[in-house]
Amino acid sequence: MTWGAILGLALVSYLFKAVGPVLIGARPIPDGTRALLDLAAVPLLAALILVQTVSTDGSYSVDARLPALGVAALLIWRRAPFLVVILAAAATAATLRLV
């Protein structure tokens, strides 16, 4: 059941990617639509990250992942190198799980 759903969603995703250029062709995307697409990407990604962080088995749970996400967000906001962000978030989660 799960593999079928994953493969079905992957197929639909690739179909959308294939149909887009066919429908649009050589026409330019209007500036308003382009701006909307640029603005929508960041909140959608942030929502996906948050849902994956606080959900476990279909229910919400707050564990070591949430503070680790907070540390990562703070370091990204402070423009830390990506490796530092990953190591600090992992260290935060590991430390909290030990406690």
Coordinates of N, CA and C in Angstrom, one line a residue:
M1 N 0.8 -1.2 0.0 CA 0.0 0.0 0.0 C 0.9 1.3 0.0
T2 N 1.8 1.3 0.9 CA 2.7 2.5 1.0 C 3.5 2.7 -0.2
W3 N 4.1 1.6 -0.7 CA 5.0 1.7 -1.9 C 4.2 2.1 -3.1
G4 N 3.0 1.6 -3.2 CA 2.1 2.0 -4.3 C 1.8 3.5 -4.3
A5 N 1.5 4.0 -3.1 CA 1.2 5.5 -3.0 C 2.4 6.3 -3.3
I6 N 3.6 5.9 -2.8 CA 4.8 6.6 -3.1 C 5.1 6.6 -4.6
L7 N 5.0 5.5 -5.3 CA 5.2 5.4 -6.7 C 4.2 6.2 -7.5
G8 N 2.9 6.1 -7.0 CA 1.9 6.9 -7.7 C 2.1 8.4 -7.6
L9 N 2.5 8.9 -6.4 CA 2.8 10.3 -6.2 C 4.1 10.7 -7.0
A10 N 5.1 9.9 -7.1 CA 6.2 10.2 -7.9 C 5.9 10.3 -9.4
L11 N 5.0 9.4 -9.8 CA 4.6 9.5 -11.2 C 3.8 10.7 -11.5
V12 N 2.9 11.1 -10.6 CA 2.1 12.4 -10.8 C 3.1 13.6 -10.8
S13 N 4.1 13.5 -9.9 CA 5.0 14.6 -9.9 C 5.8 14.8 -11.2
Y14 N 6.3 13.7 -11.7 CA 7.0 13.7 -13.0 C 6.1 14.1 -14.1
L15 N 4.8 13.7 -14.1 CA 3.9 14.2 -15.1 C 3.6 15.7 -15.1
F16 N 3.5 16.2 -13.9 CA 3.4 17.7 -13.7 C 4.6 18.4 -14.3
K17 N 5.8 17.9 -14.0 CA 7.0 18.5 -14.5 C 7.1 18.4 -16.1
A18 N 6.6 17.3 -16.6 CA 6.6 17.1 -18.1 C 5.5 18.0 -18.8
V19 N 4.4 18.2 -18.1 CA 3.3 18.9 -18.8 C 3.5 20.4 -18.7
G20 N 4.2 20.9 -17.7 CA 4.5 22.3 -17.5 C 5.1 23.0 -18.8
P21 N 6.2 22.5 -19.2 CA 6.8 23.1 -20.4 C 6.0 23.0 -21.7
V22 N 5.2 21.9 -21.8 CA 4.3 21.7 -22.9 C 3.2 22.7 -22.9
L23 N 2.6 23.0 -21.8 CA 1.5 24.0 -21.7 C 2.0 25.4 -21.9
I24 N 3.1 25.7 -21.2 CA 3.6 27.1 -21.3 C 4.4 27.3 -22.6
G25 N 5.1 26.4 -23.1 CA 5.9 26.5 -24.3 C 6.9 27.6 -24.2
A26 N 7.0 28.5 -25.2 CA 8.0 29.6 -25.2 C 7.4 30.8 -24.6
R27 N 6.2 30.8 -24.1 CA 5.6 32.0 -23.5 C 6.3 32.4 -22.2
P28 N 6.6 33.6 -21.9 CA 7.2 34.0 -20.6 C 6.2 33.9 -19.5
I29 N 6.6 33.6 -18.3 CA 5.7 33.6 -17.2 C 5.5 35.0 -16.7
P30 N 4.3 35.4 -16.5 CA 4.0 36.8 -16.1 C 4.8 37.2 -14.8
D31 N 5.2 38.4 -14.6 CA 5.9 38.8 -13.5 C 5.2 38.6 -12.2
G32 N 3.9 38.8 -12.1 CA 3.1 38.5 -10.9 C 3.1 37.1 -10.5
T33 N 3.0 36.2 -11.5 CA 3.0 34.8 -11.2 C 4.4 34.3 -10.8
R34 N 5.4 34.8 -11.4 CA 6.8 34.5 -11.0 C 7.1 35.0 -9.6
A35 N 6.6 36.2 -9.2 CA 6.8 36.7 -7.8 C 6.1 35.8 -6.8
L36 N 4.9 35.4 -7.2 CA 4.1 34.5 -6.3 C 4.8 33.2 -6.1
L37 N 5.3 32.6 -7.2 CA 6.0 31.3 -7.0 C 7.3 31.5 -6.2
D38 N 8.0 32.6 -6.4 CA 9.2 32.8 -5.6 C 8.8 32.9 -4.1
L39 N 7.7 33.6 -3.8 CA 7.3 33.8 -2.4 C 6.8 32.6 -1.8
A40 N 6.1 31.7 -2.5 CA 5.5 30.5 -2.0 C 6.5 29.4 -1.6
A41 N 7.6 29.4 -2.3 CA 8.5 28.3 -2.0 C 9.1 28.2 -0.6
V42 N 9.4 29.3 0.0 CA 10.0 29.4 1.3 C 9.0 28.9 2.4
P43 N 7.8 29.5 2.4 CA 6.9 29.1 3.5 C 6.5 27.6 3.3
L44 N 6.4 27.1 2.1 CA 6.0 25.7 1.9 C 7.1 24.8 2.4
L45 N 8.4 25.1 2.2 CA 9.5 24.3 2.7 C 9.5 24.4 4.2
A46 N 9.3 25.6 4.7 CA 9.3 25.8 6.2 C 8.2 24.9 6.9
A47 N 7.1 24.9 6.3 CA 5.9 24.1 6.8 C 6.3 22.7 6.7
L48 N 6.8 22.2 5.7 CA 7.2 20.8 5.5 C 8.2 20.4 6.6
I49 N 9.2 21.2 6.8 CA 10.2 21.0 7.8 C 9.6 20.9 9.2
L50 N 8.7 21.9 9.5 CA 8.1 21.9 10.8 C 7.2 20.7 11.1
V51 N 6.4 20.3 10.1 CA 5.6 19.1 10.2 C 6.4 17.9 10.4
Q52 N 7.5 17.7 9.7 CA 8.3 16.5 9.8 C 9.0 16.5 11.2
T53 N 9.3 17.7 11.7 CA 10.0 17.8 13.0 C 9.1 17.5 14.2
V54 N 7.9 17.9 14.2 CA 7.0 17.7 15.3 C 6.0 16.6 15.2
S55 N 6.0 15.8 14.1 CA 5.0 14.7 14.0 C 5.7 13.4 14.1
T56 N 5.1 12.5 14.8 CA 5.6 11.1 14.9 C 4.4 10.2 14.8
D57 N 4.4 9.3 13.9 CA 3.3 8.3 13.7 C 1.9 8.9 13.7
G58 N 1.8 10.0 13.0 CA 0.5 10.6 12.8 C 0.0 11.5 14.0
S59 N 0.8 11.7 15.0 CA 0.5 12.6 16.1 C 1.6 13.5 16.3
Y60 N 1.3 14.6 17.0 CA 2.4 15.6 17.3 C 3.1 15.3 18.6
S61 N 4.4 15.5 18.5 CA 5.2 15.2 19.7 C 6.4 16.2 19.7
V62 N 6.7 16.7 20.9 CA 7.8 17.6 21.0 C 9.0 16.9 21.7
D63 N 10.0 16.7 21.0 CA 11.2 16.0 21.5 C 12.5 16.7 21.2
A64 N 13.6 16.1 21.1 CA 14.9 16.8 20.9 C 15.0 17.4 19.5
R65 N 14.1 17.0 18.6 CA 14.2 17.5 17.3 C 13.8 19.0 17.2
L66 N 12.9 19.4 18.0 CA 12.4 20.8 18.0 C 13.5 21.8 18.4
P67 N 14.1 21.6 19.6 CA 15.2 22.5 19.9 C 16.4 22.5 18.9
A68 N 16.6 21.3 18.3 CA 17.7 21.2 17.3 C 17.3 22.0 16.1
L69 N 16.1 22.0 15.7 CA 15.6 22.9 14.6 C 15.7 24.3 15.0
G70 N 15.4 24.7 16.2 CA 15.6 26.1 16.6 C 17.1 26.5 16.6
V71 N 18.0 25.7 17.0 CA 19.4 26.0 16.9 C 19.8 26.1 15.4
A72 N 19.4 25.2 14.6 CA 19.7 25.3 13.2 C 19.1 26.6 12.6
A73 N 17.9 27.0 12.9 CA 17.3 28.2 12.4 C 18.1 29.4 12.9
L74 N 18.5 29.5 14.1 CA 19.2 30.6 14.6 C 20.6 30.7 13.9
L75 N 21.3 29.6 13.7 CA 22.6 29.6 13.0 C 22.4 30.0 11.6
I76 N 21.4 29.6 10.9 CA 21.1 30.0 9.5 C 20.9 31.5 9.5
W77 N 20.1 32.0 10.4 CA 19.8 33.4 10.5 C 21.1 34.2 10.7
R78 N 22.0 33.7 11.5 CA 23.3 34.3 11.7 C 24.3 34.1 10.6
R79 N 23.9 33.4 9.6 CA 24.7 33.1 8.4 C 25.9 32.2 8.7
A80 N 25.7 31.2 9.6 CA 26.8 30.3 9.9 C 27.0 29.3 8.7
P81 N 28.2 28.8 8.5 CA 28.4 27.8 7.5 C 27.5 26.6 7.7
F82 N 27.2 26.0 6.6 CA 26.2 24.9 6.6 C 26.7 23.7 7.5
L83 N 27.9 23.4 7.4 CA 28.5 22.3 8.2 C 28.3 22.6 9.7
V84 N 28.6 23.8 10.1 CA 28.4 24.3 11.5 C 26.9 24.1 11.9
V85 N 26.0 24.5 11.0 CA 24.6 24.4 11.3 C 24.2 22.9 11.6
I86 N 24.7 22.0 10.7 CA 24.3 20.6 10.8 C 24.9 20.0 12.1
L87 N 26.2 20.3 12.3 CA 26.9 19.7 13.5 C 26.2 20.3 14.8
A88 N 25.9 21.5 14.8 CA 25.3 22.1 16.1 C 23.9 21.6 16.3
A89 N 23.1 21.4 15.3 CA 21.8 20.8 15.4 C 21.9 19.4 15.9
A90 N 22.8 18.6 15.3 CA 23.0 17.2 15.7 C 23.4 17.1 17.1
A91 N 24.4 18.0 17.5 CA 24.9 18.0 18.9 C 23.8 18.3 19.9
T92 N 22.9 19.3 19.5 CA 21.8 19.7 20.4 C 20.9 18.5 20.6
A93 N 20.5 17.9 19.5 CA 19.6 16.7 19.6 C 20.2 15.6 20.4
A94 N 21.4 15.3 20.1 CA 22.1 14.2 20.8 C 22.2 14.5 22.3
T95 N 22.6 15.7 22.7 CA 22.7 16.1 24.1 C 21.3 16.0 24.8
L96 N 20.3 16.5 24.2 CA 19.0 16.5 24.8 C 18.5 15.0 24.9
R97 N 18.8 14.2 24.0 CA 18.4 12.8 24.1 C 19.1 12.0 25.2
L98 N 20.3 12.5 25.5 CA 21.1 11.9 26.6 C 20.5 12.3 28.0
V99 N 20.0 13.5 28.0 CA 19.4 14.0 29.3 C 18.1 13.4 29.7

